[in-house]
Short mmCIF file of C-alpha atoms in Angstrom, two decimals:
data_model
loop_
_atom_site.label_atom_id
_atom_site.label_comp_id
_atom_site.label_asym_id
_atom_site.label_seq_id
_atom_site.Cartn_x
_atom_site.Cartn_y
_atom_site.Cartn_z
CA UNK R 1311 -0.07 47.93 52.98
CA UNK R 1312 -1.00 49.56 56.29
CA UNK R 1313 -0.43 53.02 57.73
CA UNK R 1314 0.11 54.29 61.26
CA UNK R 1315 1.69 56.92 63.51
CA UNK R 1316 5.42 57.48 63.97
CA UNK R 1317 7.77 59.68 65.97
CA UNK R 1318 7.60 62.07 62.99
CA UNK R 1319 5.12 63.95 65.18
CA UNK R 1320 8.05 65.44 67.12
CA UNK R 1321 9.66 67.09 64.07
CA UNK R 1322 8.51 70.46 62.67
CA UNK R 1323 7.81 68.86 59.31
CA UNK R 1324 5.80 71.91 58.23
CA UNK R 1325 9.11 73.82 58.02
CA UNK R 1326 11.06 71.30 55.94
CA UNK R 1327 11.17 70.22 52.31
CA UNK R 1328 10.73 66.64 51.13
CA UNK R 1329 14.45 65.79 51.22
CA UNK R 1330 15.23 67.54 54.52
CA UNK R 1331 12.39 66.10 56.54
CA UNK R 1332 13.57 62.50 56.75
CA UNK R 1333 17.14 63.56 57.50
CA UNK R 1334 15.50 65.54 60.31
CA UNK R 1335 13.81 62.38 61.61
CA UNK R 1336 17.16 60.58 61.73
CA UNK R 1337 18.84 63.50 63.49
CA UNK R 1338 16.22 63.63 66.24
CA UNK R 1339 16.36 59.85 66.68
CA UNK R 1340 20.10 59.91 67.18
CA UNK R 1341 20.67 63.24 68.95
CA UNK R 1342 17.38 64.11 70.61
CA UNK R 1343 14.24 66.17 69.88
CA UNK R 1344 14.82 69.58 68.33
CA UNK R 1345 18.14 68.68 66.69
CA UNK R 1346 16.51 69.02 63.25
CA UNK R 1347 16.06 72.78 63.73
CA UNK R 1348 19.81 73.18 63.22
CA UNK R 1349 19.00 72.96 59.50
CA UNK R 1350 17.71 76.52 59.90
CA UNK R 1351 20.85 77.91 61.52
CA UNK R 1352 22.14 79.50 58.32
CA UNK R 1353 19.73 81.31 56.06
CA UNK R 1354 21.13 81.33 52.54
CA UNK R 1355 20.08 82.87 49.26
CA UNK R 1356 22.19 81.09 46.65
CA UNK R 1357 20.35 80.63 43.33
CA UNK R 1358 21.85 78.18 40.85
CA UNK R 1359 20.90 77.35 37.25
CA UNK R 1360 17.66 75.39 37.20
CA UNK R 1361 15.21 73.82 34.77
CA UNK R 1362 13.93 75.74 31.76
CA UNK R 1363 16.71 78.33 31.92
CA UNK R 1364 15.40 79.69 35.24
CA UNK R 1365 17.44 80.05 38.43
CA UNK R 1366 16.43 78.04 41.48
CA UNK R 1367 17.06 78.16 45.21
CA UNK R 1368 16.11 74.47 45.57
CA UNK R 1369 19.01 72.62 47.24
CA UNK R 1370 20.30 69.43 45.63
CA UNK R 1371 20.47 66.10 47.44
CA UNK R 1372 24.21 66.63 47.86
CA UNK R 1373 23.53 70.05 49.43
CA UNK R 1374 21.19 68.44 51.94
CA UNK R 1375 23.67 65.69 52.75
CA UNK R 1376 26.40 68.28 53.33
CA UNK R 1377 24.08 70.13 55.74
CA UNK R 1378 23.28 66.85 57.50
CA UNK R 1379 26.99 66.19 58.03
CA UNK R 1380 27.78 69.72 59.19
CA UNK R 1381 24.70 70.53 61.24
CA UNK R 1382 22.93 67.30 62.20
CA UNK R 1383 25.76 64.93 63.08
CA UNK R 1384 24.89 62.49 60.26
CA UNK R 1385 27.52 61.06 57.92
CA UNK R 1386 26.87 58.99 54.80
CA UNK R 1387 28.53 55.60 55.19
CA UNK R 1388 27.17 53.82 52.09
CA UNK R 1389 25.38 55.09 48.99
CA UNK R 1390 23.90 52.95 46.23
CA UNK R 1391 21.88 53.62 43.11
CA UNK R 1392 19.17 51.26 41.91
CA UNK R 1393 17.11 48.67 43.78
CA UNK R 1394 18.79 45.99 45.87
CA UNK R 1395 16.47 44.25 48.29
CA UNK R 1396 19.16 43.29 50.86
CA UNK R 1397 20.34 46.90 50.95
CA UNK R 1398 16.77 48.09 51.53
CA UNK R 1399 16.15 45.82 54.50
CA UNK R 1400 19.53 45.30 56.15
CA UNK R 1401 21.07 47.58 58.76
CA UNK R 1402 18.27 50.12 58.65
CA UNK R 1403 17.09 52.68 58.59
CA UNK R 1404 17.95 53.35 54.97
CA UNK R 1405 17.39 56.87 53.64
CA UNK R 1406 15.86 56.51 50.16
CA UNK R 1407 15.35 59.14 47.45
CA UNK R 1408 12.96 58.29 44.60
CA UNK R 1409 10.54 59.92 42.18
CA UNK R 1410 7.32 60.68 44.07
CA UNK R 1411 5.36 59.94 40.87
CA UNK R 1412 5.80 56.22 41.67
CA UNK R 1413 5.21 56.33 45.46
CA UNK R 1414 1.61 55.40 46.32
CA UNK R 1415 1.54 56.99 49.79
CA UNK R 1416 2.15 60.58 48.60
CA UNK R 1417 -0.30 62.88 46.76
CA UNK R 1418 2.13 63.26 43.84
CA UNK R 1419 1.60 59.59 42.94
CA UNK R 1420 0.71 59.39 39.26
CA UNK R 1421 0.60 63.19 38.97
CA UNK R 1422 3.99 64.85 39.26
CA UNK R 1423 7.66 63.94 38.98
CA UNK R 1424 9.63 65.27 41.95
CA UNK R 1425 12.45 63.93 44.13
CA UNK R 1426 11.14 62.61 47.43
CA UNK R 1427 12.73 60.96 50.45
CA UNK R 1428 11.64 58.38 53.01
CA UNK R 1429 13.13 55.90 55.48
CA UNK R 1430 12.99 52.10 55.18
CA UNK R 1431 13.54 49.66 58.07
CA UNK R 1432 12.94 45.96 58.62
CA UNK R 1433 9.39 45.17 59.66
CA UNK R 1434 8.13 43.07 62.54
CA UNK R 1435 8.79 39.88 60.58
CA UNK R 1436 11.16 38.88 57.83
CA UNK R 1437 8.68 39.47 55.04
CA UNK R 1438 7.81 43.12 55.61
CA UNK R 1439 9.50 46.51 55.72
CA UNK R 1440 8.39 49.74 57.36
CA UNK R 1441 8.38 52.97 55.38
CA UNK R 1442 8.49 56.21 57.39
CA UNK R 1443 7.83 59.50 55.64
CA UNK R 1444 7.73 62.75 57.61
CA UNK R 1445 6.68 65.02 54.74
CA UNK R 1446 3.99 67.63 55.47
CA UNK R 1447 2.41 69.67 52.68
CA UNK R 1448 -0.92 70.48 51.04
CA UNK R 1449 -1.05 69.86 47.29
CA UNK R 1450 -3.67 70.16 44.59
CA UNK R 1451 -3.99 66.35 44.72
CA UNK R 1452 -4.43 66.09 48.49
CA UNK R 1453 -2.55 66.42 51.76
CA UNK R 1454 0.78 64.83 52.60
CA UNK R 1455 1.17 64.14 56.31
CA UNK R 1456 3.81 62.32 58.36
CA UNK R 1457 3.17 58.61 58.83
CA UNK R 1458 4.43 55.06 58.58
CA UNK R 1459 3.44 52.37 56.08
CA UNK R 1460 4.09 48.62 56.06
CA UNK R 1461 4.86 46.83 52.78
CA UNK R 1462 5.98 43.37 51.79
CA UNK R 1463 9.64 43.39 50.79
CA UNK R 1464 8.86 42.33 47.24
CA UNK R 1465 6.01 44.85 47.07
CA UNK R 1466 8.28 47.77 47.96
CA UNK R 1467 11.01 46.52 45.63
CA UNK R 1468 8.47 46.49 42.78
CA UNK R 1469 7.39 50.05 43.63
CA UNK R 1470 10.97 51.29 43.51
CA UNK R 1471 11.76 49.31 40.35
CA UNK R 1472 9.01 51.24 38.55
CA UNK R 1473 11.13 54.41 38.71
CA UNK R 1474 12.97 54.49 35.36
CA UNK R 1475 15.58 56.93 36.70
CA UNK R 1476 16.51 54.63 39.57
CA UNK R 1477 16.61 55.43 43.27
CA UNK R 1478 19.28 56.46 45.77
CA UNK R 1479 19.78 54.29 48.87
CA UNK R 1480 21.92 55.70 51.69
CA UNK R 1481 22.97 54.67 55.18
CA UNK R 1482 23.78 57.58 57.49
CA UNK R 1483 25.63 57.05 60.76
CA UNK R 1484 25.58 59.42 63.73
CA UNK R 1485 28.68 61.24 64.91
CA UNK R 1486 29.13 63.66 67.83
CA UNK R 1487 27.37 66.99 67.47
CA UNK R 1488 29.35 70.19 67.73
CA UNK R 1489 28.12 73.29 69.59
CA UNK R 1490 24.86 74.76 68.36
CA UNK R 1491 25.74 77.27 65.62
CA UNK R 1492 24.70 80.89 65.99
CA UNK R 1493 21.90 81.99 63.64
CA UNK R 1494 23.41 83.62 60.55
CA UNK R 1495 22.19 84.90 57.21
CA UNK R 1496 23.89 85.21 53.81
CA UNK R 1497 21.56 87.43 51.76
CA UNK R 1498 22.76 89.36 48.72
CA UNK R 1499 20.55 92.10 47.22
CA UNK R 1500 22.29 91.96 43.83
CA UNK R 1501 21.74 88.22 43.53
CA UNK R 1502 18.09 88.69 44.47
CA UNK R 1503 17.62 91.31 41.75
CA UNK R 1504 19.20 89.07 39.10
CA UNK R 1505 17.12 86.13 40.27
CA UNK R 1506 13.82 88.01 40.04
CA UNK R 1507 14.77 89.59 36.71
CA UNK R 1508 15.16 86.13 35.19
CA UNK R 1509 11.57 85.29 36.17
CA UNK R 1510 10.21 88.66 35.05
CA UNK R 1511 11.82 88.43 31.60
CA UNK R 1512 11.22 84.75 30.86
CA UNK R 1513 9.09 84.53 27.68
CA UNK R 1514 7.03 81.50 28.77
CA UNK R 1515 4.95 83.11 31.49
CA UNK R 1516 3.13 79.94 32.48
CA UNK R 1517 6.35 77.97 32.91
CA UNK R 1518 8.04 80.83 34.77
CA UNK R 1519 5.13 81.33 37.16
CA UNK R 1520 4.71 77.61 37.78
CA UNK R 1521 8.36 77.40 38.77
CA UNK R 1522 8.18 80.63 40.80
CA UNK R 1523 5.30 79.16 42.82
CA UNK R 1524 7.65 76.40 44.01
CA UNK R 1525 10.46 78.89 44.56
CA UNK R 1526 8.36 81.07 46.87
CA UNK R 1527 7.29 77.97 48.81
CA UNK R 1528 10.93 76.98 49.30
CA UNK R 1529 11.98 80.50 50.26
CA UNK R 1530 9.16 80.88 52.78
CA UNK R 1531 9.83 77.51 54.44
CA UNK R 1532 13.55 78.24 54.75
CA UNK R 1533 12.79 81.54 56.48
CA UNK R 1534 10.30 79.96 58.85
CA UNK R 1535 12.84 77.28 59.76
CA UNK R 1536 15.49 79.94 60.40
CA UNK R 1537 13.13 81.95 62.60
CA UNK R 1538 12.15 78.86 64.59
CA UNK R 1539 15.80 77.93 65.14
CA UNK R 1540 16.53 81.47 66.32
CA UNK R 1541 13.54 81.21 68.69
CA UNK R 1542 15.27 78.35 70.51
CA UNK R 1543 13.07 75.29 70.03
CA UNK R 1544 10.33 73.56 68.01
CA UNK R 1545 7.50 75.13 70.03
CA UNK R 1546 9.18 78.38 71.07
CA UNK R 1547 7.50 81.69 70.21
CA UNK R 1548 9.02 83.37 67.15
CA UNK R 1549 10.05 87.02 67.51
CA UNK R 1550 6.96 89.16 66.75
CA UNK R 1551 8.69 91.21 64.05
CA UNK R 1552 9.90 88.03 62.37
CA UNK R 1553 6.41 86.53 62.63
CA UNK R 1554 4.93 89.55 60.83
CA UNK R 1555 7.54 89.25 58.12
CA UNK R 1556 6.84 85.53 57.71
CA UNK R 1557 3.16 86.35 57.28
CA UNK R 1558 4.19 88.60 54.40
CA UNK R 1559 6.06 85.65 52.90
CA UNK R 1560 2.88 83.57 53.16
CA UNK R 1561 1.16 86.30 51.16
CA UNK R 1562 3.80 86.07 48.44
CA UNK R 1563 3.37 82.29 48.23
CA UNK R 1564 -0.39 82.68 47.84
CA UNK R 1565 0.04 85.49 45.31
CA UNK R 1566 2.42 83.35 43.24
CA UNK R 1567 0.06 80.40 43.12
CA UNK R 1568 -2.92 82.60 42.31
CA UNK R 1569 -0.99 84.32 39.52
CA UNK R 1570 0.17 81.01 38.03
CA UNK R 1571 -3.33 79.55 38.02
CA UNK R 1572 -4.76 82.65 36.33
CA UNK R 1573 -2.13 82.73 33.60
CA UNK R 1574 -2.38 78.96 33.05
CA UNK R 1575 -6.09 79.47 32.29
CA UNK R 1576 -5.31 82.15 29.70
CA UNK R 1577 -6.15 85.12 31.93
CA UNK R 1578 -4.17 88.33 32.28
CA UNK R 1579 -1.17 88.16 34.61
CA UNK R 1580 -1.98 89.98 37.87
CA UNK R 1581 0.59 92.72 38.44
CA UNK R 1582 3.00 93.32 41.32
CA UNK R 1583 3.94 89.74 42.20
CA UNK R 1584 7.65 90.06 41.46
CA UNK R 1585 7.83 93.56 42.95
CA UNK R 1586 6.22 92.18 46.08
CA UNK R 1587 8.70 89.30 46.19
CA UNK R 1588 11.57 91.77 45.79
CA UNK R 1589 10.27 93.79 48.73
CA UNK R 1590 10.13 90.85 51.13
CA UNK R 1591 13.52 89.56 49.97
CA UNK R 1592 15.02 92.99 50.70
CA UNK R 1593 13.41 92.98 54.14
CA UNK R 1594 14.75 89.52 55.10
CA UNK R 1595 18.04 90.74 56.49
CA UNK R 1596 16.43 93.08 59.01
CA UNK R 1597 13.04 91.48 59.64
CA UNK R 1598 14.49 88.09 60.55
CA UNK R 1599 16.68 89.68 63.21
CA UNK R 1600 13.80 91.49 64.85
CA UNK R 1601 13.70 94.80 63.01
CA UNK R 1602 11.52 94.24 59.98
CA UNK R 1603 8.59 96.32 58.81
CA UNK R 1604 5.08 95.38 59.79
CA UNK R 1605 2.93 93.60 57.29
CA UNK R 1606 0.66 95.74 55.20
CA UNK R 1607 -2.95 95.10 56.13
CA UNK R 1608 -5.29 93.98 53.42
CA UNK R 1609 -7.89 96.51 52.41
CA UNK R 1610 -11.41 95.73 53.61
CA UNK R 1611 -14.13 95.98 51.04
CA UNK R 1612 -17.73 96.65 51.92
CA UNK R 1613 -19.85 93.55 51.52
CA UNK R 1614 -23.25 93.33 49.88
CA UNK R 1615 -25.86 91.54 51.99
CA UNK R 1616 -27.60 90.19 48.89
CA UNK R 1617 -24.38 88.56 47.75
CA UNK R 1618 -23.32 87.19 51.11
CA UNK R 1619 -25.39 83.93 51.13
CA UNK R 1620 -24.01 82.81 47.76
CA UNK R 1621 -20.47 83.87 48.60
CA UNK R 1622 -20.65 82.01 51.90
CA UNK R 1623 -22.11 78.94 50.15
CA UNK R 1624 -19.24 78.88 47.63
CA UNK R 1625 -16.64 79.18 50.40
CA UNK R 1626 -18.34 76.46 52.44
CA UNK R 1627 -18.50 74.15 49.44
CA UNK R 1628 -14.80 74.58 48.60
CA UNK R 1629 -13.75 74.08 52.23
CA UNK R 1630 -16.22 71.20 52.76
CA UNK R 1631 -17.73 72.95 55.79
CA UNK R 1632 -21.24 73.69 56.99
CA UNK R 1633 -22.06 77.30 56.11
CA UNK R 1634 -22.52 78.31 59.76
CA UNK R 1635 -18.87 77.35 60.39
CA UNK R 1636 -17.57 79.89 57.84
CA UNK R 1637 -16.57 83.06 59.77
CA UNK R 1638 -16.87 86.65 58.58
CA UNK R 1639 -13.39 87.23 60.00
CA UNK R 1640 -10.15 85.75 58.65
CA UNK R 1641 -10.60 82.50 56.75
CA UNK R 1642 -6.92 81.84 57.33
CA UNK R 1643 -7.81 80.68 60.84
CA UNK R 1644 -9.57 77.63 59.40
CA UNK R 1645 -7.55 74.43 59.11
CA UNK R 1646 -9.26 73.74 55.77
CA UNK R 1647 -8.13 77.04 54.21
CA UNK R 1648 -4.94 77.22 52.13
CA UNK R 1649 -3.62 78.93 49.03
CA UNK R 1650 -4.99 76.00 46.98
CA UNK R 1651 -8.47 76.47 48.42
CA UNK R 1652 -8.21 80.25 48.00
CA UNK R 1653 -7.76 79.82 44.25
CA UNK R 1654 -10.69 77.40 44.10
CA UNK R 1655 -12.86 79.94 45.96
CA UNK R 1656 -11.99 82.63 43.42
CA UNK R 1657 -12.80 80.33 40.52
CA UNK R 1658 -16.01 79.18 42.21
CA UNK R 1659 -17.19 82.75 42.70
CA UNK R 1660 -16.46 83.60 39.07
CA UNK R 1661 -18.55 80.61 37.98
CA UNK R 1662 -21.39 81.30 40.44
CA UNK R 1663 -21.76 84.97 39.46
CA UNK R 1664 -20.67 84.66 35.79
CA UNK R 1665 -17.96 87.29 36.25
CA UNK R 1666 -14.21 87.55 35.71
CA UNK R 1667 -12.24 89.34 38.38
CA UNK R 1668 -9.69 91.90 37.25
CA UNK R 1669 -6.00 91.19 37.89
CA UNK R 1670 -5.70 94.25 40.15
CA UNK R 1671 -8.20 92.68 42.58
CA UNK R 1672 -6.40 89.36 42.89
CA UNK R 1673 -4.19 90.15 45.85
CA UNK R 1674 -4.31 87.39 48.49
CA UNK R 1675 -4.95 89.74 51.41
CA UNK R 1676 -8.20 90.78 49.70
CA UNK R 1677 -9.36 87.16 49.47
CA UNK R 1678 -9.29 86.07 53.10
CA UNK R 1679 -12.59 87.47 54.42
CA UNK R 1680 -16.25 87.06 53.45
CA UNK R 1681 -16.70 90.86 53.41
CA UNK R 1682 -13.76 91.28 51.05
CA UNK R 1683 -15.03 88.53 48.76
CA UNK R 1684 -18.47 90.14 48.65
CA UNK R 1685 -16.86 93.43 47.71
CA UNK R 1686 -14.86 91.71 44.98
CA UNK R 1687 -18.02 90.22 43.48
CA UNK R 1688 -19.88 93.53 43.83
CA UNK R 1689 -17.20 95.40 41.84
CA UNK R 1690 -17.06 92.70 39.16
CA UNK R 1691 -20.84 92.77 38.71
CA UNK R 1692 -20.80 96.57 38.48
CA UNK R 1693 -18.12 96.46 35.78
CA UNK R 1694 -19.79 93.72 33.76
#
């Protein structure tokens, strides 16, 4: 197997989920760069029953295919279930949906069961096929980035045959695009309240928070995609009020992951997560049309110079950076920093200083600066 670059670089993969992104690649191939942003034209909030008795905003494959037909000028012409080598290699590209647990090029391989898409086309000779996957995400098992991979036909067939649930194989044909739709939003406050109440009242807190971490990720990406579509192009500047609101959504995503990790380790559940999510959901309708409230700044805590070298060393170790490259200002400006790394920094500081941070302190905005982290350690040591 070999890997290489692909035209996936032209798609805003960072705004798309793992089923959307390869439909986006097809749309831009057939209709030109930027077509994929039409997936953000309509911002919806439509929870449906999901796993574990919890509601979910995650679209189904059929939802995505309906959007592809309506917005991207792509129509399904054939759809098969199972593995059929001639179908995989003939008349490509083929849009394939399989369990990422069995796909060796993604970080979920061997770790997590989740639906994942990719494209398959004939290779340079009759014995190989080319797999293109535009997915972009950081996971606890590593980074997924857009790329292409070459496999032998039998090798890929064996990979897909390992999926006990079977795979979906689809051909999608282009059709003429209609006029670009106007940005629109369908956001219902009552549905949002019912949705959040289900997560707040679910008795299995670990399961609820694990699922809610994914939900916030999906909600944030959908809003970023909508804002980028409204901006007019893949690289266009997003409205400043919308950009501030999207930063608040990033904070909710980080808060959700931090809360889940704490509860999964048997710690107290940090408060305010669901109230915070309710606030940003309420603000969607105005903030994403240019009138939203500004983000609340994180409170700065006074650092302790005696603590700073160890705090900086922990941050540098987690981010795999030289200590002199760790700034005193926002860590969020570092490519290596993410919500995953933020949680690891918190856990590393607790281990280094033999403390346990209180749930009230574990707000993401208080975990983005060296000064704030020093203050967090200082308070925990004082309370020990």
